[in-house]
Amino acid sequence: MDHSEIIELLPAYADQELGIAETLAVQRHLDACPECRREYEAQAAFGKRIRKEAIYFNAPADLAARIGGALPQDKPRRPDRAKRWNFSWLQAGAAMATLLVAVWSVGLYVSLPSAQERMADEIISSHVRSLQADHLTDVASTDQHTVKPWFNGKLNFSPPVVDLAAQGFVLEGGRLDYLDGHPVAALIYRRQKHPINLYIWPAATKDAGPQVETGRGYHLVHWTADDMNYWAVSDVAENELLRFSGILRLATHQ
């Protein structure tokens, strides 16, 4: 399938409506096409938020009784009065419909994911793909002096690579990845049987302390320091991931 065909299939892929052959074809294309991958992740995040946070309105219990009381009885009415009554109810119905559409639109806007939420979802998706495709590393090495030079010429920045084996977080290597439309460095550490993906790229904002998030069963810790963004994601316990980030922040500031 070409690029345009994949774009047309993304909504059905996000809703899990494709057959096995088409699903596999889309998955292979997404692994190789950052643009389609970003589009899919945006659609999936949007659908998830709509399903989770859509606004529903429950009518008051006495509404049926009040409507029934307002309806015309079996008494004869003059035609002109009936027309005026029907017209007023049509106006009220149109106004109510307009109000509901406006409220729904505001609720839909409020429920859209923030930039940070979209980034978290994109990072979790990247982490999951690296596990499913068995593609954690492009360069496999526990030696920081092997991993760090490997990025030379592949990125327009030099990511800090730190050996944390003595603290229980073993460096396994690194790879190139793409987030938010630009290349990033991904360093892979392991805590016992749990891989940790650490994504690093230049920051456009000032330094910020660690923040913790969760999603789809994974924990994330992200912070900004020395003009670099750091995002760590893993299924390791939250306190272990926080410990990892604390050790790394101290080591990169030495």
mmCIF file of C-alpha atoms in Angstrom, residues 105-246:
data_model
loop_
_atom_site.group_PDB
_atom_site.id
_atom_site.type_symbol
_atom_site.label_atom_id
_atom_site.label_comp_id
_atom_site.label_asym_id
_atom_site.label_seq_id
_atom_site.Cartn_x
_atom_site.Cartn_y
_atom_site.Cartn_z
ATOM 1 C CA SER A 105 -18.950 21.946 21.122
ATOM 2 C CA VAL A 106 -17.507 23.614 24.235
ATOM 3 C CA GLY A 107 -17.242 20.260 25.984
ATOM 4 C CA LEU A 108 -15.526 18.741 22.958
ATOM 5 C CA TYR A 109 -12.982 21.569 22.870
ATOM 6 C CA VAL A 110 -12.273 21.266 26.591
ATOM 7 C CA SER A 111 -11.793 17.491 26.273
ATOM 8 C CA LEU A 112 -9.094 17.745 23.583
ATOM 9 C CA PRO A 113 -5.763 16.432 24.886
ATOM 10 C CA SER A 114 -3.080 18.954 25.828
ATOM 11 C CA ALA A 115 0.313 19.037 24.109
ATOM 12 C CA GLN A 116 1.873 17.271 27.116
ATOM 13 C CA GLU A 117 -0.808 14.559 27.062
ATOM 14 C CA ARG A 118 -0.266 14.011 23.342
ATOM 15 C CA MET A 119 3.490 13.762 23.921
ATOM 16 C CA ALA A 120 2.997 11.235 26.723
ATOM 17 C CA ASP A 121 0.765 9.113 24.496
ATOM 18 C CA GLU A 122 3.254 9.310 21.612
ATOM 19 C CA ILE A 123 6.111 8.250 23.899
ATOM 20 C CA ILE A 124 4.139 5.306 25.270
ATOM 21 C CA SER A 125 3.343 4.237 21.695
ATOM 22 C CA SER A 126 7.035 4.436 20.769
ATOM 23 C CA HIS A 127 7.984 2.415 23.843
ATOM 24 C CA VAL A 128 5.405 -0.274 23.012
ATOM 25 C CA ARG A 129 6.535 -0.469 19.370
ATOM 26 C CA SER A 130 10.159 -0.922 20.431
ATOM 27 C CA LEU A 131 9.105 -3.898 22.554
ATOM 28 C CA GLN A 132 6.743 -5.467 20.013
ATOM 29 C CA ALA A 133 9.187 -5.154 17.122
ATOM 30 C CA ASP A 134 12.122 -6.267 19.297
ATOM 31 C CA HIS A 135 13.895 -3.089 18.254
ATOM 32 C CA LEU A 136 15.125 -1.595 21.492
ATOM 33 C CA THR A 137 18.612 -0.749 20.201
ATOM 34 C CA ASP A 138 20.389 0.288 17.020
ATOM 35 C CA VAL A 139 23.682 0.079 18.897
ATOM 36 C CA ALA A 140 23.827 -2.537 21.642
ATOM 37 C CA SER A 141 26.478 -1.884 24.271
ATOM 38 C CA THR A 142 26.821 -1.426 28.007
ATOM 39 C CA ASP A 143 29.749 0.946 27.414
ATOM 40 C CA GLN A 144 28.762 4.618 27.448
ATOM 41 C CA HIS A 145 31.894 5.421 25.431
ATOM 42 C CA THR A 146 30.545 3.236 22.632
ATOM 43 C CA VAL A 147 26.940 4.408 22.740
ATOM 44 C CA LYS A 148 27.566 8.159 22.926
ATOM 45 C CA PRO A 149 29.842 8.408 19.834
ATOM 46 C CA TRP A 150 27.359 6.306 17.836
ATOM 47 C CA PHE A 151 24.983 9.296 17.751
ATOM 48 C CA ASN A 152 27.632 11.561 16.181
ATOM 49 C CA GLY A 153 26.468 12.708 12.756
ATOM 50 C CA LYS A 154 23.016 11.197 13.266
ATOM 51 C CA LEU A 155 21.665 14.014 15.459
ATOM 52 C CA ASN A 156 22.320 17.748 15.635
ATOM 53 C CA PHE A 157 22.949 17.462 19.373
ATOM 54 C CA SER A 158 24.977 15.231 21.661
ATOM 55 C CA PRO A 159 22.857 13.344 24.225
ATOM 56 C CA PRO A 160 24.417 12.687 27.631
ATOM 57 C CA VAL A 161 25.041 8.974 28.162
ATOM 58 C CA VAL A 162 25.671 7.838 31.727
ATOM 59 C CA ASP A 163 26.648 4.426 33.113
ATOM 60 C CA LEU A 164 24.275 3.615 35.992
ATOM 61 C CA ALA A 165 25.049 -0.092 36.379
ATOM 62 C CA ALA A 166 26.414 0.433 39.876
ATOM 63 C CA GLN A 167 23.031 1.861 40.893
ATOM 64 C CA GLY A 168 21.105 -1.079 39.420
ATOM 65 C CA PHE A 169 20.154 0.437 36.044
ATOM 66 C CA VAL A 170 22.208 -1.232 33.314
ATOM 67 C CA LEU A 171 22.792 0.599 30.041
ATOM 68 C CA GLU A 172 21.952 -1.672 27.091
ATOM 69 C CA GLY A 173 22.451 0.668 24.139
ATOM 70 C CA GLY A 174 20.707 3.338 22.118
ATOM 71 C CA ARG A 175 18.734 4.010 18.953
ATOM 72 C CA LEU A 176 17.321 6.815 16.852
ATOM 73 C CA ASP A 177 13.622 7.550 17.221
ATOM 74 C CA TYR A 178 11.133 10.219 16.134
ATOM 75 C CA LEU A 179 8.819 12.197 18.390
ATOM 76 C CA ASP A 180 6.672 15.182 17.512
ATOM 77 C CA GLY A 181 8.132 15.283 14.020
ATOM 78 C CA HIS A 182 11.842 15.417 14.866
ATOM 79 C CA PRO A 183 14.608 12.885 15.604
ATOM 80 C CA VAL A 184 15.461 12.126 19.222
ATOM 81 C CA ALA A 185 17.965 9.959 21.041
ATOM 82 C CA ALA A 186 16.594 6.909 22.819
ATOM 83 C CA LEU A 187 18.798 5.300 25.485
ATOM 84 C CA ILE A 188 17.830 1.914 26.857
ATOM 85 C CA TYR A 189 18.412 0.946 30.453
ATOM 86 C CA ARG A 190 17.192 -2.135 32.255
ATOM 87 C CA ARG A 191 16.078 -2.538 35.862
ATOM 88 C CA GLN A 192 16.083 -6.302 36.436
ATOM 89 C CA LYS A 193 13.641 -7.540 33.729
ATOM 90 C CA HIS A 194 12.114 -4.145 33.012
ATOM 91 C CA PRO A 195 13.424 -2.090 30.052
ATOM 92 C CA ILE A 196 13.411 1.689 30.403
ATOM 93 C CA ASN A 197 13.300 3.908 27.330
ATOM 94 C CA LEU A 198 14.895 7.304 27.979
ATOM 95 C CA TYR A 199 14.143 9.862 25.247
ATOM 96 C CA ILE A 200 16.333 12.972 24.976
ATOM 97 C CA TRP A 201 16.126 15.994 22.667
ATOM 98 C CA PRO A 202 16.881 19.741 22.847
ATOM 99 C CA ALA A 203 14.463 21.852 24.886
ATOM 100 C CA ALA A 204 13.002 25.210 23.948
ATOM 101 C CA THR A 205 11.857 25.933 27.510
ATOM 102 C CA LYS A 206 13.574 26.600 30.822
ATOM 103 C CA ASP A 207 14.548 23.871 33.294
ATOM 104 C CA ALA A 208 11.684 22.097 35.060
ATOM 105 C CA GLY A 209 11.634 19.486 37.802
ATOM 106 C CA PRO A 210 10.392 15.915 37.344
ATOM 107 C CA GLN A 211 6.718 15.234 36.684
ATOM 108 C CA VAL A 212 5.079 11.827 36.908
ATOM 109 C CA GLU A 213 2.363 10.508 34.610
ATOM 110 C CA THR A 214 0.739 7.140 33.900
ATOM 111 C CA GLY A 215 -0.972 5.729 30.851
ATOM 112 C CA ARG A 216 -1.900 2.336 29.420
ATOM 113 C CA GLY A 217 -0.217 0.585 32.355
ATOM 114 C CA TYR A 218 3.106 2.439 31.983
ATOM 115 C CA HIS A 219 4.774 5.061 34.191
ATOM 116 C CA LEU A 220 6.474 8.159 32.803
ATOM 117 C CA VAL A 221 8.794 10.703 34.401
ATOM 118 C CA HIS A 222 9.845 13.791 32.467
ATOM 119 C CA TRP A 223 11.931 16.846 33.237
ATOM 120 C CA THR A 224 13.992 19.558 31.531
ATOM 121 C CA ALA A 225 17.595 20.332 32.434
ATOM 122 C CA ASP A 226 20.583 21.962 30.729
ATOM 123 C CA ASP A 227 18.562 22.720 27.579
ATOM 124 C CA MET A 228 17.478 19.103 27.161
ATOM 125 C CA ASN A 229 14.106 17.364 27.473
ATOM 126 C CA TYR A 230 14.119 13.984 29.205
ATOM 127 C CA TRP A 231 11.253 11.480 29.135
ATOM 128 C CA ALA A 232 11.634 8.076 30.800
ATOM 129 C CA VAL A 233 8.962 5.397 30.320
ATOM 130 C CA SER A 234 8.720 1.842 31.629
ATOM 131 C CA ASP A 235 6.456 -0.689 33.318
ATOM 132 C CA VAL A 236 8.843 -0.678 36.291
ATOM 133 C CA ALA A 237 7.328 0.500 39.588
ATOM 134 C CA GLU A 238 6.776 4.250 39.792
ATOM 135 C CA ASN A 239 9.138 4.707 42.745
ATOM 136 C CA GLU A 240 11.885 2.856 40.830
ATOM 137 C CA LEU A 241 11.424 5.097 37.779
ATOM 138 C CA LEU A 242 11.580 8.176 40.036
ATOM 139 C CA ARG A 243 14.760 6.803 41.599
ATOM 140 C CA PHE A 244 16.216 6.275 38.117
ATOM 141 C CA SER A 245 15.430 9.872 37.145
ATOM 142 C CA GLY A 246 16.932 11.211 40.375
#
